[in-house]
Amino acid sequence: MTSRKNPLLQQVKKLLSSRKAREEAGLFAADGVKLLAEAVRWYPGLDTVILSDGVEAEVPESVRLFRVPEDVMASISPMESPQGALFLCRLPERKTYVPQPGCLLLDGIQDPGNLGTILRTADALDIPVTLLEGCADPYGPKTVRAGMGAVFRTQPVKADWAEVKTACAEAQIPVAVTALSRRAKDLRQANLRSMAVVIGSEGQGVRREILESADGELIIPMNKRCESLNAAVAAAIVMWQMKQ
């Protein structure tokens, strides 16, 4: 495959740049030899692999494999220094939200780096994650890269707040939000294993709709010189506390 105008390569470029294209095609694209190895090991939806000439990688016989010159790879790779591997995966089927204690709910986490880091930490600690409205695409290239392929091992559920709140209430699982307020409870004093915890975006925090209907508020104790924490750091602290 030597032409940069090849339909497959054009599709890869669209999948790398557009969430809408990914959703319409039912595919997402990722890059890198290490991420490819993770997909080969863990993800049943690996569909197509494109390697630069001279790059070696383990690819199952059931997966389509193409080779391209280095300059062609450079023209479609999202990386400044391409690693010589791009691949397509089928998007997983959407899962129905099932309420469970000791889980994380993400509200409006729009930064792909933060979302990927949170998913990576959740994967390491075996914490279920649900994405509420306004989150970045977990299958965007920056998110997949930041998560070090966490989405190949465990896929987050997507749901809206009304659905989550109703389901948790019926299952008698309290929902708490992280908030910087005087009435918020020190999370070290809460039994996080028994509840679902909402993390909001750095800029806006948790939406008012959720704040007003949640069962409680939690705060991560900090010195008074610090206004807030990075969303991924806050999520990591909450998840670690859930495991205690």
XYZ file of N, CA and C in Angstrom:
732
model
N 0.855 -1.178 0.000
C 0.000 0.000 0.000
C 0.902 1.243 0.000
N 0.928 1.932 -1.109
C 1.879 3.043 -1.243
C 1.221 4.409 -1.447
N -0.048 4.428 -1.792
C -0.720 5.700 -2.054
C -1.337 6.280 -0.783
N -1.070 7.551 -0.531
C -1.648 8.208 0.632
C -3.153 8.421 0.476
N -3.642 8.295 -0.751
C -5.069 8.478 -1.014
C -5.844 7.166 -0.945
N -5.161 6.096 -0.534
C -5.841 4.811 -0.386
C -7.050 4.976 0.545
N -8.214 4.420 0.182
C -9.429 4.586 0.994
C -9.257 4.163 2.456
N -8.511 3.085 2.681
C -8.299 2.638 4.059
C -7.526 3.684 4.858
N -6.491 4.245 4.253
C -5.691 5.249 4.948
C -6.497 6.519 5.193
N -7.354 6.868 4.246
C -8.218 8.029 4.437
C -9.212 7.783 5.574
N -9.683 6.551 5.662
C -10.597 6.203 6.753
C -9.886 6.305 8.103
N -8.645 5.835 8.152
C -7.873 5.905 9.395
C -7.745 7.352 9.860
N -7.444 8.247 8.924
C -7.296 9.659 9.278
C -8.594 10.218 9.856
N -9.724 9.840 9.270
C -11.010 10.312 9.778
C -11.288 9.754 11.172
N -10.977 8.487 11.367
C -11.227 7.861 12.663
C -10.357 8.470 13.756
N -9.154 8.883 13.388
C -8.249 9.490 14.359
C -8.690 10.898 14.755
N -9.416 11.560 13.874
C -9.724 12.973 14.106
C -11.176 13.264 14.478
N -12.077 12.313 14.279
C -13.498 12.625 14.440
C -14.243 11.584 15.273
N -14.833 12.033 16.360
C -15.659 11.147 17.186
C -16.881 10.679 16.401
N -17.465 11.592 15.630
C -18.635 11.246 14.822
C -18.294 10.149 13.828
N -17.117 10.254 13.199
C -16.701 9.232 12.236
C -16.543 7.884 12.926
N -16.010 7.892 14.135
C -15.840 6.638 14.876
C -17.185 6.004 15.193
N -18.115 6.816 15.637
C -19.427 6.289 16.006
C -20.188 5.790 14.786
N -20.072 6.495 13.664
C -20.778 6.075 12.450
C -20.199 4.784 11.880
N -18.876 4.648 11.945
C -18.224 3.464 11.385
C -18.211 2.293 12.356
N -18.415 2.571 13.642
C -18.318 1.514 14.647
C -16.890 1.051 14.843
N -15.940 1.938 14.538
C -14.514 1.613 14.632
C -13.771 2.752 15.316
N -12.633 2.424 15.930
C -11.731 3.470 16.396
C -10.309 3.084 16.032
N -9.445 4.089 15.951
C -8.061 3.873 15.540
C -7.120 4.235 16.677
N -6.020 3.514 16.761
C -4.993 3.798 17.763
C -3.629 3.589 17.124
N -2.591 4.081 17.800
C -1.258 4.016 17.224
C -0.247 3.527 18.252
N 0.819 2.919 17.749
C 1.912 2.510 18.622
C 2.041 1.002 18.742
N 3.275 0.537 18.764
C 3.544 -0.900 18.861
C 3.097 -1.453 20.211
N 3.345 -0.710 21.298
C 2.962 -1.192 22.628
C 1.449 -1.291 22.767
N 0.742 -0.276 22.280
C -0.718 -0.335 22.344
C -1.260 -1.469 21.484
N -0.626 -1.694 20.349
C -1.032 -2.814 19.502
C -0.872 -4.129 20.248
N 0.230 -4.281 20.965
C 0.455 -5.509 21.734
C -0.630 -5.694 22.793
N -1.054 -4.593 23.414
C -2.128 -4.672 24.404
C -3.438 -5.095 23.745
N -3.716 -4.538 22.575
C -4.944 -4.896 21.863
C -4.925 -6.362 21.445
N -3.783 -6.820 20.956
C -3.653 -8.222 20.553
C -3.902 -9.140 21.749
N -3.390 -8.754 22.892
C -3.500 -9.605 24.080
C -4.891 -9.600 24.699
N -5.543 -8.415 24.705
C -6.747 -8.291 25.505
C -8.041 -8.009 24.735
N -7.955 -7.434 23.554
C -9.172 -6.909 22.931
C -9.652 -7.788 21.784
N -10.856 -8.345 21.888
C -11.356 -9.235 20.833
C -11.779 -8.508 19.563
N -11.861 -7.175 19.622
C -12.359 -6.421 18.477
C -11.288 -5.863 17.561
N -10.052 -6.346 17.665
C -8.991 -5.881 16.763
C -9.353 -6.263 15.334
N -9.338 -5.291 14.433
C -9.847 -5.504 13.077
C -8.774 -5.434 12.001
N -7.966 -4.386 12.015
C -6.994 -4.143 10.946
C -5.717 -3.557 11.531
N -4.576 -3.992 11.015
C -3.277 -3.471 11.461
C -2.516 -2.938 10.253
N -1.919 -1.762 10.416
C -1.078 -1.162 9.378
C 0.301 -0.932 9.975
N 1.320 -1.538 9.386
C 2.686 -1.416 9.887
C 3.578 -0.755 8.854
N 4.530 0.025 9.334
C 5.551 0.567 8.438
C 6.474 -0.556 7.990
N 7.025 -0.417 6.811
C 8.004 -1.395 6.336
C 9.133 -1.505 7.357
N 9.471 -2.725 7.711
C 10.563 -2.955 8.649
C 10.142 -3.061 10.098
N 8.907 -2.690 10.421
C 8.412 -2.796 11.798
C 7.767 -4.160 11.993
N 8.156 -4.841 13.053
C 7.617 -6.171 13.326
C 6.687 -6.118 14.532
N 5.600 -6.859 14.456
C 4.652 -6.942 15.565
C 3.851 -8.230 15.423
N 3.443 -8.769 16.547
C 2.621 -9.975 16.533
C 1.194 -9.602 16.146
N 0.704 -10.211 15.071
C -0.646 -9.927 14.590
C -1.363 -11.255 14.356
N -2.516 -11.482 14.966
C -3.257 -12.727 14.756
C -3.608 -12.932 13.281
N -3.687 -14.171 12.857
C -3.993 -14.479 11.462
C -5.377 -13.981 11.052
N -6.274 -13.859 12.009
C -7.642 -13.431 11.708
C -7.758 -11.926 11.465
N -6.673 -11.189 11.704
C -6.679 -9.730 11.582
C -6.029 -9.307 10.269
N -6.638 -8.378 9.564
C -6.061 -7.877 8.314
C -4.771 -7.114 8.601
N -3.753 -7.365 7.789
C -2.454 -6.716 7.977
C -2.001 -6.074 6.672
N -1.620 -4.808 6.752
C -1.101 -4.082 5.590
C 0.221 -3.426 5.965
N 1.071 -3.239 4.944
C 2.341 -2.547 5.159
C 2.395 -1.308 4.276
N 3.019 -0.268 4.823
C 3.149 0.992 4.092
C 4.564 1.529 4.270
N 5.049 2.336 3.322
C 6.351 2.991 3.492
C 6.316 3.959 4.682
N 7.475 4.269 5.219
C 7.552 5.149 6.387
C 6.939 6.523 6.124
N 7.132 7.056 4.918
C 6.600 8.389 4.634
C 5.075 8.391 4.601
N 4.491 7.283 4.159
C 3.029 7.174 4.158
C 2.518 7.074 5.599
N 3.202 6.283 6.421
C 2.824 6.180 7.832
C 2.897 7.550 8.505
N 3.943 8.299 8.205
C 4.116 9.626 8.806
C 2.990 10.576 8.405
N 2.422 10.365 7.224
C 1.376 11.267 6.737
C 0.032 11.039 7.420
N -0.164 9.876 8.033
C -1.450 9.587 8.670
C -1.346 9.434 10.186
N -0.154 9.216 10.706
C 0.005 9.025 12.148
C -0.235 10.332 12.894
N -0.897 10.279 14.058
C -1.108 11.491 14.859
C 0.124 11.889 15.660
N 1.148 11.052 15.649
C 2.357 11.295 16.429
C 3.396 12.058 15.618
N 4.134 12.948 16.287
C 5.214 13.654 15.608
C 6.319 12.688 15.199
N 6.535 11.681 16.044
C 7.518 10.635 15.732
C 6.781 9.304 15.688
N 6.222 8.939 14.535
C 5.431 7.713 14.423
C 6.221 6.475 14.832
N 5.529 5.556 15.503
C 6.158 4.310 15.939
C 6.039 3.208 14.899
N 5.359 3.509 13.812
C 5.286 2.525 12.742
C 4.148 1.543 12.847
N 3.150 1.839 13.691
C 2.008 0.930 13.824
C 0.723 1.721 14.040
N -0.255 1.472 13.203
C -1.609 1.992 13.375
C -2.560 0.807 13.287
N -3.660 0.878 14.009
C -4.591 -0.250 13.933
C -6.014 0.207 14.211
N -6.944 -0.555 13.674
C -8.369 -0.283 13.836
C -9.000 -1.355 14.709
N -9.908 -0.927 15.565
C -10.647 -1.849 16.421
C -12.133 -1.554 16.313
N -12.939 -2.579 16.458
C -14.382 -2.384 16.487
C -14.788 -1.810 17.850
N -15.665 -0.827 17.833
C -16.182 -0.298 19.088
C -16.982 -1.381 19.805
N -16.879 -1.464 21.119
C -17.657 -2.476 21.839
C -19.139 -2.132 21.825
N -19.965 -3.134 22.012
C -21.399 -2.885 22.114
C -21.677 -2.087 23.386
N -22.625 -1.182 23.291
C -22.943 -0.355 24.457
C -23.555 -1.213 25.559
N -23.020 -1.077 26.748
C -23.497 -1.844 27.890
C -24.597 -1.081 28.632
N -25.503 -1.822 29.220
C -26.539 -1.224 30.053
C -25.953 -0.884 31.415
N -26.293 0.271 31.940
C -25.777 0.654 33.251
C -26.366 -0.233 34.339
N -25.488 -0.797 35.152
C -25.893 -1.616 36.297
C -25.296 -0.984 37.550
N -26.122 -0.529 38.480
C -25.592 0.139 39.670
C -24.798 -0.824 40.546
N -23.702 -0.343 41.082
C -22.900 -1.147 41.996
C -22.119 -0.226 42.919
N -21.923 -0.644 44.154
C -21.163 0.185 45.091
C -19.682 0.171 44.742
N -18.965 1.167 45.234
C -17.529 1.230 44.981
C -17.201 1.527 43.537
N -17.989 2.395 42.908
C -17.739 2.721 41.503
C -17.544 4.224 41.343
N -16.985 4.605 40.198
C -16.695 6.004 39.904
C -17.593 6.485 38.777
N -18.169 7.671 38.951
C -18.985 8.305 37.923
C -18.271 9.573 37.477
N -18.039 9.719 36.188
C -17.306 10.872 35.672
C -18.263 11.824 34.972
N -18.242 13.072 35.409
C -19.153 14.083 34.867
C -18.363 15.173 34.148
N -18.495 15.234 32.836
C -17.887 16.315 32.066
C -16.370 16.329 32.059
N -15.742 15.175 32.145
C -14.277 15.104 32.045
C -13.922 15.206 30.563
N -13.642 16.414 30.109
C -13.480 16.668 28.679
C -12.055 16.509 28.178
N -11.083 16.573 29.064
C -9.693 16.462 28.629
C -9.333 14.995 28.393
N -8.931 14.626 27.170
C -8.614 13.226 26.869
C -7.494 12.668 27.744
N -6.510 13.516 28.061
C -5.415 13.056 28.909
C -5.886 12.694 30.299
N -6.742 13.535 30.873
C -7.296 13.236 32.193
C -8.155 11.979 32.161
N -9.019 11.876 31.147
C -9.891 10.708 31.066
C -9.070 9.435 30.915
N -8.072 9.464 30.037
C -7.237 8.282 29.855
C -6.510 7.889 31.123
N -5.996 8.872 31.847
C -5.288 8.597 33.099
C -6.227 7.992 34.136
N -7.443 8.514 34.217
C -8.426 7.964 35.153
C -8.760 6.518 34.799
N -8.968 6.246 33.516
C -9.302 4.882 33.093
C -8.147 3.925 33.369
N -6.935 4.403 33.210
C -5.757 3.576 33.499
C -5.691 3.233 34.985
N -5.930 4.230 35.840
C -5.916 3.990 37.282
C -7.052 3.070 37.695
N -8.230 3.289 37.133
C -9.383 2.445 37.447
C -9.127 0.998 37.045
N -8.485 0.806 35.915
C -8.139 -0.540 35.461
C -7.186 -1.197 36.448
N -6.203 -0.440 36.924
C -5.218 -0.989 37.857
C -5.841 -1.368 39.195
N -6.844 -0.605 39.624
C -7.455 -0.830 40.937
C -8.777 -1.590 40.866
N -9.172 -2.016 39.670
C -10.434 -2.751 39.487
C -11.638 -1.949 39.982
N -11.694 -0.683 39.570
C -12.821 0.176 39.922
C -13.701 0.367 38.688
N -14.983 0.016 38.759
C -15.880 0.245 37.614
C -16.063 1.743 37.360
N -16.108 2.126 36.087
C -16.249 3.532 35.713
C -17.453 3.716 34.792
N -18.229 4.739 35.080
C -19.342 5.118 34.209
C -19.138 6.555 33.753
N -19.305 6.794 32.471
C -19.161 8.131 31.905
C -20.531 8.780 31.787
N -20.714 9.887 32.484
C -21.933 10.672 32.359
C -21.787 11.639 31.186
N -22.729 12.539 31.038
C -22.718 13.451 29.893
C -21.470 14.338 29.886
N -21.030 14.690 28.674
C -19.976 15.686 28.521
C -18.553 15.200 28.634
N -18.350 13.904 28.681
C -16.980 13.385 28.791
C -16.331 13.246 27.414
N -15.015 13.278 27.400
C -14.269 13.030 26.173
C -14.548 11.615 25.685
N -14.220 11.364 24.443
C -14.418 10.037 23.858
C -13.369 9.078 24.417
N -13.782 8.012 25.108
C -12.796 7.064 25.640
C -12.029 6.331 24.553
N -12.543 6.399 23.308
C -11.887 5.705 22.198
C -11.198 6.669 21.236
N -11.040 7.914 21.649
C -10.233 8.858 20.884
C -8.759 8.514 21.052
N -7.917 8.829 20.074
C -6.504 8.425 20.129
C -5.751 8.970 21.336
N -6.023 10.205 21.739
C -5.324 10.780 22.896
C -5.736 10.091 24.191
N -7.017 9.740 24.299
C -7.494 9.050 25.494
C -6.911 7.648 25.579
N -6.934 6.934 24.465
C -6.392 5.570 24.441
C -4.912 5.581 24.798
N -4.194 6.574 24.256
C -2.758 6.667 24.526
C -2.493 7.000 25.993
N -3.243 7.969 26.535
C -3.056 8.350 27.935
C -3.419 7.210 28.877
N -4.372 6.387 28.457
C -4.793 5.257 29.274
C -3.931 4.030 29.110
N -2.913 4.124 28.269
C -2.020 2.986 28.017
C -2.802 1.727 27.653
N -3.876 1.934 26.877
C -4.650 0.793 26.403
C -5.613 0.216 27.418
N -5.970 0.977 28.454
C -6.902 0.463 29.463
C -8.227 0.040 28.839
N -8.671 0.748 27.784
C -9.963 0.410 27.163
C -9.923 -0.938 26.457
N -8.746 -1.484 26.232
C -8.671 -2.819 25.647
C -8.962 -3.891 26.703
N -8.768 -3.540 27.962
C -8.940 -4.512 29.044
C -10.296 -4.396 29.739
N -10.768 -3.177 29.895
C -12.064 -2.966 30.531
C -12.701 -1.713 29.956
N -13.942 -1.820 29.561
C -14.599 -0.715 28.858
C -15.552 0.035 29.797
N -15.459 1.369 29.826
C -16.376 2.141 30.668
C -17.796 2.102 30.119
N -18.753 2.218 31.019
C -20.162 2.277 30.636
C -20.546 3.741 30.438
N -21.448 4.008 29.500
C -21.961 5.363 29.293
C -23.420 5.407 29.734
N -23.772 6.453 30.475
C -25.150 6.592 30.947
C -25.432 8.058 31.253
N -26.710 8.420 31.325
C -27.035 9.790 31.718
C -27.363 9.821 33.208
N -27.290 11.017 33.776
C -27.429 11.153 35.219
C -28.788 10.666 35.720
N -29.859 10.973 35.008
C -31.189 10.561 35.450
C -31.269 9.042 35.573
N -30.700 8.347 34.595
C -30.693 6.883 34.612
C -29.893 6.360 35.801
N -28.720 6.948 36.025
C -27.846 6.500 37.113
C -28.489 6.761 38.473
N -29.018 7.957 38.655
C -29.624 8.313 39.937
C -30.781 7.393 40.275
N -31.645 7.127 39.309
C -32.791 6.248 39.540
C -32.342 4.834 39.881
N -31.386 4.313 39.114
C -30.913 2.946 39.331
C -30.239 2.803 40.695
N -29.429 3.786 41.080
C -28.743 3.715 42.371
C -29.739 3.816 43.526
N -30.754 4.650 43.367
C -31.772 4.779 44.411
C -32.518 3.461 44.594
N -32.861 2.815 43.493
C -33.574 1.537 43.570
C -32.704 0.453 44.192
N -31.388 0.528 43.955
C -30.457 -0.458 44.508
C -29.959 -0.059 45.897
N -30.444 1.074 46.404
C -30.061 1.599 47.724
C -28.550 1.833 47.823
N -27.998 2.382 46.745
C -26.583 2.751 46.722
C -26.501 4.276 46.774
N -25.964 4.846 47.838
C -25.861 6.308 47.912
C -24.868 6.852 46.893
N -25.183 8.011 46.358
C -24.298 8.677 45.398
C -23.756 9.946 46.045
N -22.434 10.048 46.112
C -21.792 11.234 46.679
C -20.998 11.950 45.597
N -20.876 13.253 45.736
C -20.108 14.040 44.772
C -18.908 14.661 45.474
N -17.819 14.810 44.743
C -16.676 15.534 45.282
C -16.939 17.026 45.092
N -16.774 17.785 46.152
C -17.095 19.213 46.084
C -16.266 19.988 47.102
N -15.986 21.232 46.769
C -15.258 22.120 47.676
C -16.267 22.970 48.436
N -16.898 22.370 49.431
C -17.891 23.103 50.213
C -17.697 22.797 51.693
N -18.176 23.682 52.534
C -18.006 23.513 53.977
C -18.794 22.334 54.523
N -19.875 21.988 53.845
C -20.696 20.887 54.343
C -20.209 19.525 53.851
N -19.195 19.532 52.974
C -18.684 18.263 52.447
C -17.962 17.480 53.540
N -18.102 16.180 53.497
C -17.498 15.287 54.487
C -16.116 14.851 54.032
N -15.182 14.815 54.962
C -13.838 14.308 54.677
C -13.974 12.883 54.139
N -13.468 12.649 52.937
C -13.678 11.324 52.329
C -13.043 10.207 53.138
N -12.074 10.540 53.995
C -11.451 9.507 54.835
C -12.415 9.001 55.902
N -13.468 9.778 56.153
C -14.461 9.392 57.155
C -15.672 8.696 56.529
N -15.649 8.530 55.228
C -16.794 7.926 54.528
C -16.468 6.500 54.092
N -17.490 5.687 54.008
C -17.329 4.315 53.524
C -17.525 4.308 52.008
N -16.464 4.589 51.279
C -16.578 4.712 49.821
C -16.903 3.387 49.148
N -16.610 2.297 49.811
C -16.911 0.981 49.227
C -18.409 0.785 49.021
N -19.200 1.510 49.796
C -20.650 1.290 49.757
C -21.380 2.260 48.840
N -20.648 3.188 48.214
C -21.317 4.233 47.446
C -20.738 4.401 46.051
N -21.419 5.194 45.246
C -20.899 5.632 43.951
C -20.453 7.077 44.129
N -19.307 7.423 43.551
C -18.744 8.761 43.745
C -18.594 9.462 42.399
N -19.057 10.712 42.344
C -18.990 11.509 41.120
C -17.781 12.441 41.168
N -16.989 12.416 40.096
C -15.880 13.350 39.903
C -16.257 14.287 38.759
N -16.130 15.591 38.977
C -16.461 16.557 37.937
C -15.228 17.102 37.250
N -15.449 17.941 36.267
C -14.341 18.524 35.513
C -13.602 19.543 36.370
N -12.351 19.819 35.996
C -11.557 20.783 36.751
C -12.153 22.184 36.669
N -12.593 22.561 35.490
C -13.070 23.925 35.313
C -14.422 24.191 35.945
N -15.372 23.276 35.741
C -16.752 23.506 36.179
C -17.137 22.724 37.425
N -16.391 21.681 37.742
C -16.798 20.818 38.840
C -18.004 19.982 38.447
N -18.670 19.435 39.431
C -19.862 18.623 39.178
C -21.039 19.543 38.843
N -21.837 19.152 37.861
C -22.987 19.965 37.452
C -23.957 20.208 38.616
N -24.585 21.376 38.592
C -25.538 21.734 39.647
C -26.650 20.693 39.763
N -27.128 20.208 38.628
C -28.195 19.196 38.634
C -27.810 18.004 39.493
N -26.545 17.592 39.390
C -26.075 16.440 40.162
C -25.840 16.827 41.615
N -25.237 17.989 41.834
C -24.996 18.461 43.203
C -26.292 18.513 44.008
N -27.353 18.982 43.369
C -28.612 19.178 44.084
C -29.372 17.885 44.342
N -29.070 16.840 43.583
C -29.819 15.593 43.755
C -28.986 14.445 44.317
N -27.693 14.679 44.553
C -26.839 13.635 45.124
C -27.171 13.431 46.602
N -26.706 12.328 47.154
C -27.010 11.991 48.548
C -26.027 12.602 49.541
N -24.913 13.121 49.047
C -23.938 13.710 49.952
C -22.773 14.305 49.191
N -21.918 15.030 49.909
C -20.740 15.643 49.312
C -19.492 15.193 50.060
N -18.415 15.011 49.307
C -17.136 14.584 49.868
C -16.064 15.595 49.503
N -15.083 15.728 50.368
C -13.968 16.619 50.077
C -12.654 15.913 50.374
N -11.673 16.159 49.527
C -10.322 15.664 49.768
C -9.601 16.732 50.577
N -9.196 16.427 51.802
C -8.564 17.453 52.634
C -7.250 17.943 52.029
N -7.100 19.264 51.942
C -5.893 19.882 51.395
C -5.541 21.090 52.252
N -4.297 21.553 52.132
C -3.960 22.779 52.847
C -4.653 23.967 52.174
N -4.800 25.043 52.901
C -5.586 26.184 52.436
C -4.938 26.936 51.279
N -3.667 26.660 51.022
C -2.993 27.343 49.914
C -3.416 26.781 48.558
N -3.966 25.578 48.566
C -4.319 24.887 47.316
C -5.817 25.012 47.059
N -6.179 25.450 45.867
C -7.594 25.633 45.536
C -8.267 24.341 45.097
N -7.547 23.546 44.311
C -8.166 22.328 43.783
C -7.088 21.371 43.299
N -7.522 20.182 42.914
C -6.629 19.165 42.371
C -6.982 18.886 40.916
N -6.006 18.427 40.170
C -6.260 17.911 38.836
C -7.311 16.804 38.939
N -8.230 16.754 37.978
C -9.327 15.785 38.036
C -8.825 14.350 38.100
N -7.772 14.041 37.351
C -7.240 12.680 37.354
C -6.610 12.340 38.699
N -5.962 13.323 39.326
C -5.364 13.105 40.646
C -6.460 12.902 41.688
N -7.483 13.744 41.644
C -8.601 13.601 42.578
C -9.261 12.234 42.426
N -9.451 11.808 41.189
C -10.063 10.502 40.941
C -9.195 9.382 41.492
N -7.881 9.498 41.336
C -6.969 8.471 41.841
C -7.062 8.363 43.363
N -7.135 9.507 44.043
C -7.250 9.497 45.505
C -8.557 8.837 45.932
N -9.645 9.190 45.262
C -10.946 8.601 45.582
C -10.917 7.090 45.363
N -10.377 6.670 44.238
C -10.350 5.234 43.939
C -9.470 4.473 44.915
N -8.341 5.062 45.294
C -7.471 4.403 46.276
C -8.217 4.249 47.603
N -8.932 5.289 47.997
C -9.671 5.230 49.254
C -10.785 4.187 49.186
N -11.343 3.982 48.007
C -12.375 2.958 47.847
C -11.855 1.559 48.154
N -10.576 1.352 47.945
C -10.000 0.017 48.132
C -9.556 -0.234 49.571
N -9.640 0.801 50.415
C -9.168 0.644 51.797
C -10.238 -0.019 52.666
